[in-house]
């Protein structure tokens, strides 16, 4: 008498191996982490701009009130960090 149980199918095995292979290659790529960071930075910037538009400046603590000079200092730090990251990225690759 033949066995009436259905035989298991392994259709998804090759696809799973292919996805794992792609994910492994992405993790080993030098551009994957910076790409993810850029995408997260874009999402965070959009969210923060939306939050900033909804806030009233009078509701902020006085510690968060900035001057032109402090804004220049912060932008200078951001620019120097960006240049440093770009130099390191192009030096390594």
Coordinates of N, CA and C in Angstrom, one line a residue:
X1 N 0.8 -1.2 0.0 CA 0.0 0.0 0.0 C 0.9 1.3 0.0
X2 N 0.7 2.2 -0.9 CA 1.5 3.4 -1.0 C 1.3 4.3 0.2
X3 N 2.3 5.1 0.5 CA 2.2 6.0 1.6 C 1.4 7.2 1.1
X4 N 0.3 7.6 1.9 CA -0.6 8.6 1.5 C -0.2 10.0 2.0
X5 N 0.9 10.1 2.7 CA 1.4 11.4 3.2 C 2.0 12.2 2.1
X6 N 1.7 13.5 2.0 CA 2.4 14.3 1.0 C 3.9 14.4 1.2
X7 N 4.7 14.5 0.2 CA 6.1 14.7 0.4 C 6.4 16.2 0.6
X8 N 7.3 16.5 1.5 CA 7.6 17.9 1.7 C 8.3 18.5 0.4
X9 N 7.9 19.8 0.2 CA 8.5 20.5 -1.0 C 9.5 21.5 -0.4
X10 N 10.6 21.7 -1.1 CA 11.7 22.6 -0.8 C 11.8 23.7 -1.8
X11 N 10.7 24.3 -2.2 CA 10.8 25.3 -3.2 C 11.5 26.6 -2.7
X12 N 11.3 26.9 -1.5 CA 11.9 28.2 -0.9 C 13.3 28.1 -0.5
X13 N 14.0 26.9 -0.6 CA 15.3 26.8 -0.2 C 16.3 27.6 -1.0
X14 N 16.2 27.5 -2.3 CA 17.1 28.2 -3.2 C 16.9 29.7 -3.1
X15 N 15.6 30.2 -2.9 CA 15.4 31.6 -2.8 C 16.0 32.1 -1.5
X16 N 15.8 31.3 -0.4 CA 16.4 31.7 0.9 C 17.9 31.8 0.8
X17 N 18.5 30.9 0.2 CA 20.0 30.9 0.0 C 20.4 32.2 -0.8
X18 N 19.6 32.5 -1.8 CA 20.0 33.6 -2.6 C 19.8 34.9 -1.8
X19 N 18.8 35.0 -1.0 CA 18.6 36.2 -0.2 C 19.7 36.4 0.8
X20 N 20.0 35.3 1.5 CA 21.1 35.3 2.5 C 22.4 35.7 1.8
X21 N 22.7 35.2 0.6 CA 23.9 35.6 -0.1 C 24.0 37.1 -0.4
X22 N 22.8 37.6 -0.9 CA 22.8 39.0 -1.2 C 23.0 39.8 0.1
X23 N 22.3 39.4 1.2 CA 22.5 40.1 2.4 C 23.9 40.1 3.0
X24 N 24.6 39.0 2.8 CA 26.0 38.8 3.2 C 26.9 39.7 2.4
X25 N 26.6 39.8 1.1 CA 27.4 40.7 0.2 C 27.2 42.1 0.6
X26 N 26.0 42.5 1.0 CA 25.7 43.9 1.4 C 26.4 44.2 2.7
X27 N 26.4 43.3 3.6 CA 27.0 43.5 4.9 C 28.5 43.7 4.7
X28 N 29.1 43.0 3.8 CA 30.6 43.1 3.6 C 31.0 44.3 2.7
X29 N 30.0 44.9 2.1 CA 30.3 46.0 1.2 C 30.6 47.2 2.1
X30 N 31.5 48.1 1.6 CA 31.9 49.3 2.4 C 30.9 50.4 2.2
X31 N 30.0 50.3 1.3 CA 29.0 51.3 1.1 C 27.7 51.0 1.7
X32 N 27.4 49.8 2.2 CA 26.2 49.5 2.8 C 25.9 50.3 4.1
X33 N 26.8 50.3 5.0 CA 26.5 51.0 6.3 C 26.4 52.5 6.0
X34 N 27.3 53.2 5.2 CA 27.0 54.6 5.0 C 25.7 54.9 4.3
X35 N 25.3 54.0 3.4 CA 24.0 54.2 2.7 C 22.9 54.1 3.6
X36 N 22.9 53.2 4.6 CA 21.9 53.0 5.6 C 21.9 54.3 6.5
X37 N 23.0 54.8 6.8 CA 23.1 56.0 7.6 C 22.5 57.2 6.9
X38 N 22.8 57.3 5.7 CA 22.3 58.4 4.9 C 20.7 58.4 4.8
X39 N 20.2 57.2 4.6 CA 18.8 57.0 4.5 C 18.1 57.3 5.9
X40 N 18.7 56.9 7.0 CA 18.2 57.2 8.3 C 18.3 58.7 8.6
X41 N 19.4 59.3 8.1 CA 19.6 60.7 8.3 C 18.5 61.5 7.6
X42 N 18.2 61.1 6.4 CA 17.1 61.8 5.6 C 15.8 61.6 6.3
X43 N 15.5 60.4 6.8 CA 14.2 60.2 7.5 C 14.2 61.0 8.8
X44 N 15.3 61.0 9.5 CA 15.3 61.8 10.8 C 15.2 63.3 10.5
X45 N 15.8 63.8 9.4 CA 15.7 65.2 9.1 C 14.3 65.6 8.8
X46 N 13.6 64.8 8.0 CA 12.2 65.1 7.7 C 11.3 65.1 8.9
X47 N 11.6 64.1 9.8 CA 10.8 64.1 11.0 C 11.1 65.3 11.9
X48 N 12.3 65.7 12.0 CA 12.7 66.8 12.9 C 12.2 68.1 12.3
X49 N 12.2 68.3 11.0 CA 11.6 69.5 10.4 C 10.1 69.6 10.7
X50 N 9.4 68.4 10.6 CA 8.0 68.4 10.9 C 7.7 68.7 12.3
X51 N 8.6 68.2 13.2 CA 8.5 68.5 14.7 C 8.7 70.0 14.9
X52 N 9.8 70.5 14.3 CA 10.1 71.9 14.5 C 9.0 72.9 14.0
X53 N 8.4 72.5 12.9 CA 7.3 73.3 12.4 C 6.1 73.4 13.4
X54 N 5.9 72.3 14.1 CA 4.8 72.3 15.0 C 5.0 72.9 16.4
X55 N 6.3 73.2 16.7 CA 6.6 73.8 18.0 C 6.6 75.3 18.0
X56 N 6.1 75.8 19.2 CA 6.2 77.3 19.4 C 7.5 77.6 20.1
X57 N 8.2 78.6 19.6 CA 9.5 78.9 20.2 C 9.4 79.3 21.7
X58 N 8.3 79.9 22.1 CA 8.1 80.3 23.5 C 8.0 79.0 24.4
X59 N 7.7 77.9 23.9 CA 7.6 76.7 24.7 C 8.9 76.0 24.9
X60 N 9.9 76.4 24.2 CA 11.2 75.8 24.4 C 12.0 76.3 25.6
X61 N 12.8 75.4 26.3 CA 13.6 75.9 27.4 C 14.6 76.8 26.9
X62 N 15.1 77.7 27.8 CA 16.0 78.8 27.4 C 17.4 78.1 27.0
X63 N 17.7 76.9 27.4 CA 18.9 76.3 27.0 C 19.0 76.0 25.5
X64 N 17.8 75.8 24.9 CA 17.8 75.5 23.5 C 17.7 76.7 22.6
X65 N 17.6 77.9 23.1 CA 17.7 79.1 22.3 C 19.1 79.4 21.9
X66 N 19.3 79.5 20.6 CA 20.7 79.7 20.1 C 20.9 81.1 19.6
X67 N 22.2 81.4 19.4 CA 22.5 82.7 18.8 C 23.2 82.3 17.4
X68 N 23.5 83.4 16.7 CA 24.1 83.2 15.3 C 25.5 82.6 15.5
X69 N 26.2 83.0 16.5 CA 27.5 82.4 16.7 C 27.5 81.0 17.1
X70 N 26.6 80.5 17.9 CA 26.5 79.1 18.2 C 26.0 78.3 17.0
X71 N 25.2 78.9 16.2 CA 24.8 78.2 14.9 C 26.0 78.0 14.0
X72 N 26.8 79.0 13.9 CA 28.0 78.9 13.1 C 29.0 77.9 13.6
X73 N 29.1 77.8 14.9 CA 30.0 76.8 15.5 C 29.5 75.4 15.3
X74 N 28.2 75.2 15.4 CA 27.6 73.8 15.1 C 27.8 73.5 13.7
X75 N 27.5 74.4 12.8 CA 27.7 74.1 11.3 C 29.1 73.8 11.0
X76 N 30.0 74.5 11.6 CA 31.5 74.3 11.4 C 31.8 72.9 11.8
X77 N 31.3 72.4 12.9 CA 31.6 71.0 13.4 C 31.0 70.0 12.4
X78 N 29.8 70.3 11.9 CA 29.1 69.4 11.0 C 29.9 69.3 9.7
X79 N 30.4 70.4 9.2 CA 31.1 70.5 8.0 C 32.5 69.7 8.1
X80 N 33.2 69.9 9.2 CA 34.5 69.3 9.4 C 34.3 67.7 9.6
X81 N 33.2 67.3 10.2 CA 32.9 65.9 10.4 C 32.6 65.3 9.0
X82 N 31.8 66.0 8.2 CA 31.4 65.5 6.9 C 32.7 65.3 6.0
X83 N 33.5 66.3 6.0 CA 34.8 66.2 5.2 C 35.7 65.1 5.7
X84 N 35.8 64.9 7.0 CA 36.6 63.9 7.6 C 36.0 62.5 7.1
X85 N 34.7 62.3 7.2 CA 34.1 61.1 6.8 C 34.3 60.8 5.3
X86 N 34.2 61.8 4.5 CA 34.4 61.6 3.1 C 35.8 61.3 2.7
X87 N 36.8 61.9 3.4 CA 38.2 61.6 3.2 C 38.5 60.2 3.6
X88 N 38.0 59.8 4.7 CA 38.2 58.4 5.2 C 37.5 57.4 4.3
X89 N 36.3 57.7 3.8 CA 35.6 56.8 2.9 C 36.4 56.6 1.6
X90 N 36.9 57.7 1.0 CA 37.6 57.6 -0.2 C 39.0 57.0 -0.1
X91 N 39.6 57.2 1.1 CA 40.9 56.6 1.4 C 40.8 55.1 1.5
X92 N 39.8 54.6 2.1 CA 39.7 53.2 2.4 C 39.3 52.4 1.1
X93 N 38.5 53.1 0.2 CA 38.0 52.4 -1.0 C 39.0 52.5 -2.2

